[in-house]
């Protein structure tokens, strides 16, 4: 089955600097890669996602890149702000109806923004 | 819409007791999942469903049962609670056929403590 590894487990950056979180996946049939943000005591929420037919996707200060050959994808946050402090999860899902609800998550990265 | 709801919010059980965690969604989503969240281990998939009457095992299914008799409800049953099942449990759903949407919506979570 799919296995998603995420690094680093904790990350501290100065406000205004960039943050990068990296994930690798094992199942070459995976074709959808979402990123979720979870603030303290709250539920995870989708912030950006990418499909395997796209190499990069950007939404304001957040971008995700995908290297399908190497089976890794990354989250980039630029001009970090205090409200970016949270736990971030990457995830992967393979194609196919039976797997449509089988989204496997990484172990999470706790991002702290230093003022 | 209430979105995805979970009850109870918090529960204390003794080892060996059984209970059912309730999950309901009012968005007519076909796909539903249960995750457990433990420190440093991210979100691990317990069971998932792609529609009423269809369920399958995720990464950590042992000790849990699910059923999906209606589109709206996806209860998670703990057969004989163990301290290792102390965790925060999240239910999630997303839209399926005929126009699947990728965004997965999470419930607020149930915090379970097994003594």
PDB file of C-alpha atoms in Angstrom:
ATOM      1  CA  UNK A   1       0.000   0.000   0.000  1.00  0.00           C
ATOM      2  CA  UNK A   2       0.840   3.661  -0.134  1.00  0.00           C
ATOM      3  CA  UNK A   3       3.356   5.105   2.320  1.00  0.00           C
ATOM      4  CA  UNK A   4       3.930   8.852   2.655  1.00  0.00           C
ATOM      5  CA  UNK A   5       6.985  10.213   4.442  1.00  0.00           C
ATOM      6  CA  UNK A   6       7.194  13.862   5.462  1.00  0.00           C
ATOM      7  CA  UNK A   7      10.146  16.005   6.553  1.00  0.00           C
ATOM      8  CA  UNK A   8      10.985  17.850   8.670  1.00  0.00           C
ATOM      9  CA  UNK A   9       8.800  17.054  11.661  1.00  0.00           C
ATOM     10  CA  UNK A  10       9.350  20.550  13.069  1.00  0.00           C
ATOM     11  CA  UNK A  11      10.362  23.763  11.329  1.00  0.00           C
ATOM     12  CA  UNK A  12      10.980  27.207  12.739  1.00  0.00           C
ATOM     13  CA  UNK A  13      11.467  30.183  10.420  1.00  0.00           C
ATOM     14  CA  UNK A  14      11.755  33.926  10.850  1.00  0.00           C
ATOM     15  CA  UNK A  15       8.674  35.908   9.890  1.00  0.00           C
ATOM     16  CA  UNK A  16       9.014  36.970   6.284  1.00  0.00           C
ATOM     17  CA  UNK A  17      11.290  34.083   5.332  1.00  0.00           C
ATOM     18  CA  UNK A  18      10.261  31.057   3.261  1.00  0.00           C
ATOM     19  CA  UNK A  19       9.380  27.591   4.532  1.00  0.00           C
ATOM     20  CA  UNK A  20       9.688  24.338   2.612  1.00  0.00           C
ATOM     21  CA  UNK A  21       8.177  20.989   3.601  1.00  0.00           C
ATOM     22  CA  UNK A  22       9.006  17.845   1.647  1.00  0.00           C
ATOM     23  CA  UNK A  23       7.163  14.556   1.154  1.00  0.00           C
ATOM     24  CA  UNK A  24       7.865  11.323  -0.646  1.00  0.00           C
ATOM     25  CA  UNK A  25       5.387   8.631  -1.617  1.00  0.00           C
ATOM     26  CA  UNK A  26       5.787   4.986  -2.508  1.00  0.00           C
ATOM     27  CA  UNK A  27       2.864   4.102  -4.798  1.00  0.00           C
ATOM     28  CA  UNK A  28       3.605   5.086  -8.396  1.00  0.00           C
ATOM     29  CA  UNK A  29      -0.159   4.871  -9.106  1.00  0.00           C
ATOM     30  CA  UNK A  30      -0.853   7.838  -6.809  1.00  0.00           C
ATOM     31  CA  UNK A  31      -2.058  10.787  -8.831  1.00  0.00           C
ATOM     32  CA  UNK A  32      -3.459  13.310  -6.380  1.00  0.00           C
ATOM     33  CA  UNK A  33      -1.468  15.127  -3.684  1.00  0.00           C
ATOM     34  CA  UNK A  34      -3.234  17.468  -1.258  1.00  0.00           C
ATOM     35  CA  UNK A  35      -1.789  19.548   1.557  1.00  0.00           C
ATOM     36  CA  UNK A  36      -3.734  20.213   4.751  1.00  0.00           C
ATOM     37  CA  UNK A  37      -3.209  22.783   7.488  1.00  0.00           C
ATOM     38  CA  UNK A  38      -4.268  22.102  11.048  1.00  0.00           C
ATOM     39  CA  UNK A  39      -4.299  24.885  13.597  1.00  0.00           C
ATOM     40  CA  UNK A  40      -4.105  24.012  17.275  1.00  0.00           C
ATOM     41  CA  UNK A  41      -7.251  22.282  18.478  1.00  0.00           C
ATOM     42  CA  UNK A  42      -8.950  22.496  15.095  1.00  0.00           C
ATOM     43  CA  UNK A  43      -9.715  20.179  12.222  1.00  0.00           C
ATOM     44  CA  UNK A  44      -7.434  19.805   9.177  1.00  0.00           C
ATOM     45  CA  UNK A  45      -8.337  21.980   6.206  1.00  0.00           C
ATOM     46  CA  UNK A  46      -7.228  21.694   2.597  1.00  0.00           C
ATOM     47  CA  UNK A  47      -4.947  24.549   1.528  1.00  0.00           C
ATOM     48  CA  UNK A  48      -3.660  23.420  -1.860  1.00  0.00           C
ATOM     49  CA  UNK A  49      -3.467  20.295  -3.995  1.00  0.00           C
ATOM     50  CA  UNK A  50      -1.812  19.076  -7.177  1.00  0.00           C
ATOM     51  CA  UNK A  51      -2.478  16.334  -9.693  1.00  0.00           C
ATOM     52  CA  UNK A  52       0.154  14.155 -11.286  1.00  0.00           C
ATOM     53  CA  UNK A  53      -0.233  15.780 -14.707  1.00  0.00           C
ATOM     54  CA  UNK A  54       0.940  19.114 -13.295  1.00  0.00           C
ATOM     55  CA  UNK A  55       4.454  19.947 -12.103  1.00  0.00           C
ATOM     56  CA  UNK A  56       3.712  23.052 -10.079  1.00  0.00           C
ATOM     57  CA  UNK A  57       0.729  24.929  -8.701  1.00  0.00           C
ATOM     58  CA  UNK A  58       0.648  28.274  -6.954  1.00  0.00           C
ATOM     59  CA  UNK A  59      -1.935  30.082  -4.851  1.00  0.00           C
ATOM     60  CA  UNK A  60      -0.752  33.461  -3.563  1.00  0.00           C
ATOM     61  CA  UNK A  61       2.055  32.749  -1.042  1.00  0.00           C
ATOM     62  CA  UNK A  62       1.679  28.984  -1.245  1.00  0.00           C
ATOM     63  CA  UNK A  63       3.047  26.735  -3.962  1.00  0.00           C
ATOM     64  CA  UNK A  64       3.364  22.991  -4.425  1.00  0.00           C
ATOM     65  CA  UNK A  65       5.795  21.207  -6.722  1.00  0.00           C
ATOM     66  CA  UNK A  66       5.674  17.602  -7.846  1.00  0.00           C
ATOM     67  CA  UNK A  67       8.420  15.375  -9.229  1.00  0.00           C
ATOM     68  CA  UNK A  68       6.609  12.243 -10.369  1.00  0.00           C
ATOM     69  CA  UNK A  69       9.785  10.479 -11.474  1.00  0.00           C
ATOM     70  CA  UNK A  70      11.369  10.842  -8.055  1.00  0.00           C
ATOM     71  CA  UNK A  71       7.999  10.423  -6.296  1.00  0.00           C
ATOM     72  CA  UNK A  72       8.331  13.487  -4.158  1.00  0.00           C
ATOM     73  CA  UNK A  73       6.393  16.711  -3.721  1.00  0.00           C
ATOM     74  CA  UNK A  74       6.973  19.852  -1.689  1.00  0.00           C
ATOM     75  CA  UNK A  75       5.060  22.711  -0.124  1.00  0.00           C
ATOM     76  CA  UNK A  76       6.588  26.185  -0.348  1.00  0.00           C
ATOM     77  CA  UNK A  77       5.330  29.090   1.752  1.00  0.00           C
ATOM     78  CA  UNK A  78       6.837  32.481   0.960  1.00  0.00           C
ATOM     79  CA  UNK A  79       6.786  35.665   3.057  1.00  0.00           C
ATOM     80  CA  UNK A  80       5.683  33.706   6.115  1.00  0.00           C
ATOM     81  CA  UNK A  81       3.334  35.341   8.583  1.00  0.00           C
ATOM     82  CA  UNK A  82       2.383  34.496  12.207  1.00  0.00           C
ATOM     83  CA  UNK A  83      -0.902  32.971  11.049  1.00  0.00           C
ATOM     84  CA  UNK A  84       1.067  30.375   9.064  1.00  0.00           C
ATOM     85  CA  UNK A  85       2.035  28.714  12.360  1.00  0.00           C
ATOM     86  CA  UNK A  86       0.284  25.333  12.339  1.00  0.00           C
ATOM     87  CA  UNK A  87       0.807  21.657  11.583  1.00  0.00           C
ATOM     88  CA  UNK A  88       0.944  20.859   7.882  1.00  0.00           C
ATOM     89  CA  UNK A  89       0.160  17.438   6.420  1.00  0.00           C
ATOM     90  CA  UNK A  90       0.895  16.138   2.970  1.00  0.00           C
ATOM     91  CA  UNK A  91      -1.145  13.280   1.546  1.00  0.00           C
ATOM     92  CA  UNK A  92      -1.458  11.049  -1.486  1.00  0.00           C
ATOM     93  CA  UNK A  93      -4.247   9.152  -3.217  1.00  0.00           C
ATOM     94  CA  UNK A  94      -4.186   6.745  -6.120  1.00  0.00           C
ATOM     95  CA  UNK A  95      -6.531   6.634  -9.038  1.00  0.00           C
ATOM     96  CA  UNK A  96      -9.558   4.362  -9.197  1.00  0.00           C
ATOM     97  CA  UNK A  97     -13.081   4.316  -7.780  1.00  0.00           C
ATOM     98  CA  UNK A  98     -12.284   1.883  -4.988  1.00  0.00           C
ATOM     99  CA  UNK A  99      -9.454   4.117  -3.798  1.00  0.00           C
ATOM    100  CA  UNK A 100     -11.376   7.349  -4.150  1.00  0.00           C
ATOM    101  CA  UNK A 101     -11.678   7.773  -0.417  1.00  0.00           C
ATOM    102  CA  UNK A 102      -8.320   6.252   0.550  1.00  0.00           C
ATOM    103  CA  UNK A 103      -6.158   9.277   1.214  1.00  0.00           C
ATOM    104  CA  UNK A 104      -2.922   8.469   3.064  1.00  0.00           C
ATOM    105  CA  UNK A 105      -1.289  11.208   5.124  1.00  0.00           C
ATOM    106  CA  UNK A 106       2.261  11.994   6.104  1.00  0.00           C
ATOM    107  CA  UNK A 107       3.205  12.365   9.758  1.00  0.00           C
ATOM    108  CA  UNK A 108       2.977  16.155   9.762  1.00  0.00           C
ATOM    109  CA  UNK A 109       5.287  19.177  10.116  1.00  0.00           C
ATOM    110  CA  UNK A 110       4.865  21.622  12.954  1.00  0.00           C
ATOM    111  CA  UNK A 111       5.711  25.039  11.516  1.00  0.00           C
ATOM    112  CA  UNK A 112       6.494  27.898  13.891  1.00  0.00           C
ATOM    113  CA  UNK A 113       6.958  31.470  12.690  1.00  0.00           C
ATOM    114  CA  UNK A 114       9.321  33.524  14.853  1.00  0.00           C
ATOM    115  CA  UNK A 115       8.461  37.248  15.119  1.00  0.00           C
TER     116      UNK A 115
ATOM    117  CA  UNK B   1     -25.346  23.063   5.890  1.00  0.00           C
ATOM    118  CA  UNK B   2     -23.824  21.749   9.119  1.00  0.00           C
ATOM    119  CA  UNK B   3     -21.087  20.009   7.126  1.00  0.00           C
ATOM    120  CA  UNK B   4     -19.501  17.038   8.895  1.00  0.00           C
ATOM    121  CA  UNK B   5     -20.576  16.526  12.487  1.00  0.00           C
ATOM    122  CA  UNK B   6     -19.191  14.148  15.102  1.00  0.00           C
ATOM    123  CA  UNK B   7     -20.456  13.062  18.488  1.00  0.00           C
ATOM    124  CA  UNK B   8     -19.393  12.915  21.200  1.00  0.00           C
ATOM    125  CA  UNK B   9     -16.698  15.581  21.422  1.00  0.00           C
ATOM    126  CA  UNK B  10     -14.974  13.832  24.295  1.00  0.00           C
ATOM    127  CA  UNK B  11     -15.329  10.372  25.810  1.00  0.00           C
ATOM    128  CA  UNK B  12     -13.661   8.409  28.586  1.00  0.00           C
ATOM    129  CA  UNK B  13     -13.872   4.613  28.453  1.00  0.00           C
ATOM    130  CA  UNK B  14     -12.596   1.800  30.573  1.00  0.00           C
ATOM    131  CA  UNK B  15     -10.587  -0.988  28.993  1.00  0.00           C
ATOM    132  CA  UNK B  16     -12.906  -3.567  27.470  1.00  0.00           C
ATOM    133  CA  UNK B  17     -15.886  -1.275  27.021  1.00  0.00           C
ATOM    134  CA  UNK B  18     -17.429  -0.790  23.622  1.00  0.00           C
ATOM    135  CA  UNK B  19     -18.790   2.358  22.066  1.00  0.00           C
ATOM    136  CA  UNK B  20     -19.778   3.964  18.790  1.00  0.00           C
ATOM    137  CA  UNK B  21     -18.405   7.238  17.478  1.00  0.00           C
ATOM    138  CA  UNK B  22     -21.005   8.960  15.358  1.00  0.00           C
ATOM    139  CA  UNK B  23     -20.322  10.813  12.110  1.00  0.00           C
ATOM    140  CA  UNK B  24     -22.852  12.466   9.867  1.00  0.00           C
ATOM    141  CA  UNK B  25     -22.671  14.755   6.849  1.00  0.00           C
ATOM    142  CA  UNK B  26     -25.425  16.707   5.153  1.00  0.00           C
ATOM    143  CA  UNK B  27     -23.620  17.476   1.889  1.00  0.00           C
ATOM    144  CA  UNK B  28     -24.713  14.273   0.093  1.00  0.00           C
ATOM    145  CA  UNK B  29     -21.085  13.156  -0.125  1.00  0.00           C
ATOM    146  CA  UNK B  30     -20.446   9.618  -1.292  1.00  0.00           C
ATOM    147  CA  UNK B  31     -16.964   9.246   0.100  1.00  0.00           C
ATOM    148  CA  UNK B  32     -16.383   9.072   3.840  1.00  0.00           C
ATOM    149  CA  UNK B  33     -13.403   8.100   5.992  1.00  0.00           C
ATOM    150  CA  UNK B  34     -12.292   7.690   9.579  1.00  0.00           C
ATOM    151  CA  UNK B  35      -8.846   8.747  10.777  1.00  0.00           C
ATOM    152  CA  UNK B  36      -7.083   8.659  14.088  1.00  0.00           C
ATOM    153  CA  UNK B  37      -4.525  11.285  15.022  1.00  0.00           C
ATOM    154  CA  UNK B  38      -1.724  10.548  17.441  1.00  0.00           C
ATOM    155  CA  UNK B  39       1.229  12.821  18.284  1.00  0.00           C
ATOM    156  CA  UNK B  40       4.042  12.452  15.754  1.00  0.00           C
ATOM    157  CA  UNK B  41       2.095   9.992  13.628  1.00  0.00           C
ATOM    158  CA  UNK B  42      -0.129  12.225  11.608  1.00  0.00           C
ATOM    159  CA  UNK B  43      -3.535  11.094  10.441  1.00  0.00           C
ATOM    160  CA  UNK B  44      -3.863   7.353   9.951  1.00  0.00           C
ATOM    161  CA  UNK B  45      -6.744   5.937   7.938  1.00  0.00           C
ATOM    162  CA  UNK B  46      -8.877   3.417   9.845  1.00  0.00           C
ATOM    163  CA  UNK B  47     -11.735   2.612   7.451  1.00  0.00           C
ATOM    164  CA  UNK B  48     -13.265   4.262   4.438  1.00  0.00           C
ATOM    165  CA  UNK B  49     -16.363   4.066   2.269  1.00  0.00           C
ATOM    166  CA  UNK B  50     -17.113   5.002  -1.330  1.00  0.00           C
ATOM    167  CA  UNK B  51     -20.866   4.774  -0.932  1.00  0.00           C
ATOM    168  CA  UNK B  52     -23.758   3.299   1.036  1.00  0.00           C
ATOM    169  CA  UNK B  53     -23.180  -0.386   1.636  1.00  0.00           C
ATOM    170  CA  UNK B  54     -19.501  -0.246   0.642  1.00  0.00           C
ATOM    171  CA  UNK B  55     -16.669  -0.095   3.166  1.00  0.00           C
ATOM    172  CA  UNK B  56     -13.014  -1.062   3.162  1.00  0.00           C
ATOM    173  CA  UNK B  57     -10.064  -1.184   5.524  1.00  0.00           C
ATOM    174  CA  UNK B  58      -7.460   1.507   5.785  1.00  0.00           C
ATOM    175  CA  UNK B  59      -4.011   1.459   7.402  1.00  0.00           C
ATOM    176  CA  UNK B  60      -5.026   0.617  11.002  1.00  0.00           C
ATOM    177  CA  UNK B  61      -8.395  -1.200  10.993  1.00  0.00           C
ATOM    178  CA  UNK B  62      -7.848  -3.652  13.849  1.00  0.00           C
ATOM    179  CA  UNK B  63     -10.196  -3.151  16.768  1.00  0.00           C
ATOM    180  CA  UNK B  64     -12.648  -1.037  14.772  1.00  0.00           C
ATOM    181  CA  UNK B  65     -15.771  -1.789  12.741  1.00  0.00           C
ATOM    182  CA  UNK B  66     -17.750   0.446  10.408  1.00  0.00           C
ATOM    183  CA  UNK B  67     -20.965   0.277   8.456  1.00  0.00           C
ATOM    184  CA  UNK B  68     -22.545   2.582   5.897  1.00  0.00           C
ATOM    185  CA  UNK B  69     -26.275   1.976   5.732  1.00  0.00           C
ATOM    186  CA  UNK B  70     -27.049   5.497   4.530  1.00  0.00           C
ATOM    187  CA  UNK B  71     -25.179   8.149   2.569  1.00  0.00           C
ATOM    188  CA  UNK B  72     -25.290  10.513   5.546  1.00  0.00           C
ATOM    189  CA  UNK B  73     -23.979   8.369   8.387  1.00  0.00           C
ATOM    190  CA  UNK B  74     -20.721   6.513   8.915  1.00  0.00           C
ATOM    191  CA  UNK B  75     -20.403   5.281  12.531  1.00  0.00           C
ATOM    192  CA  UNK B  76     -17.167   3.858  13.917  1.00  0.00           C
ATOM    193  CA  UNK B  77     -17.460   1.092  16.495  1.00  0.00           C
ATOM    194  CA  UNK B  78     -14.837   0.189  19.048  1.00  0.00           C
ATOM    195  CA  UNK B  79     -15.478  -3.435  19.925  1.00  0.00           C
ATOM    196  CA  UNK B  80     -13.395  -3.726  23.108  1.00  0.00           C
ATOM    197  CA  UNK B  81     -11.551  -0.510  23.942  1.00  0.00           C
ATOM    198  CA  UNK B  82      -7.834  -0.651  24.717  1.00  0.00           C
ATOM    199  CA  UNK B  83      -5.499   2.090  26.029  1.00  0.00           C
ATOM    200  CA  UNK B  84      -3.755   2.022  22.620  1.00  0.00           C
ATOM    201  CA  UNK B  85      -6.963   3.421  21.138  1.00  0.00           C
ATOM    202  CA  UNK B  86      -6.609   6.635  23.091  1.00  0.00           C
ATOM    203  CA  UNK B  87      -6.510   9.211  20.307  1.00  0.00           C
ATOM    204  CA  UNK B  88      -8.348  11.966  18.501  1.00  0.00           C
ATOM    205  CA  UNK B  89     -10.691  10.578  15.853  1.00  0.00           C
ATOM    206  CA  UNK B  90     -11.636  12.534  12.754  1.00  0.00           C
ATOM    207  CA  UNK B  91     -14.345  11.716  10.279  1.00  0.00           C
ATOM    208  CA  UNK B  92     -14.093  13.155   6.771  1.00  0.00           C
ATOM    209  CA  UNK B  93     -16.171  13.257   3.621  1.00  0.00           C
ATOM    210  CA  UNK B  94     -15.957  14.427   0.034  1.00  0.00           C
ATOM    211  CA  UNK B  95     -18.203  14.553  -2.997  1.00  0.00           C
ATOM    212  CA  UNK B  96     -18.290  11.560  -5.300  1.00  0.00           C
ATOM    213  CA  UNK B  97     -20.043  10.688  -8.527  1.00  0.00           C
ATOM    214  CA  UNK B  98     -21.112  12.041 -10.911  1.00  0.00           C
ATOM    215  CA  UNK B  99     -18.757  14.999 -10.417  1.00  0.00           C
ATOM    216  CA  UNK B 100     -16.143  14.101  -7.813  1.00  0.00           C
ATOM    217  CA  UNK B 101     -14.614  17.006  -5.960  1.00  0.00           C
ATOM    218  CA  UNK B 102     -11.209  16.662  -4.399  1.00  0.00           C
ATOM    219  CA  UNK B 103     -11.730  18.741  -1.278  1.00  0.00           C
ATOM    220  CA  UNK B 104     -12.135  16.498   1.749  1.00  0.00           C
ATOM    221  CA  UNK B 105     -14.013  18.033   4.665  1.00  0.00           C
ATOM    222  CA  UNK B 106     -13.183  16.997   8.208  1.00  0.00           C
ATOM    223  CA  UNK B 107     -15.433  16.881  11.238  1.00  0.00           C
ATOM    224  CA  UNK B 108     -14.442  18.593  14.496  1.00  0.00           C
ATOM    225  CA  UNK B 109     -13.017  15.406  15.992  1.00  0.00           C
ATOM    226  CA  UNK B 110     -13.740  13.162  18.972  1.00  0.00           C
ATOM    227  CA  UNK B 111     -11.166  12.966  21.743  1.00  0.00           C
ATOM    228  CA  UNK B 112     -11.162   9.463  23.248  1.00  0.00           C
ATOM    229  CA  UNK B 113      -9.391   8.438  26.438  1.00  0.00           C
ATOM    230  CA  UNK B 114      -9.237   4.749  27.347  1.00  0.00           C
ATOM    231  CA  UNK B 115      -8.204   3.989  30.897  1.00  0.00           C
TER     232      UNK B 115
END
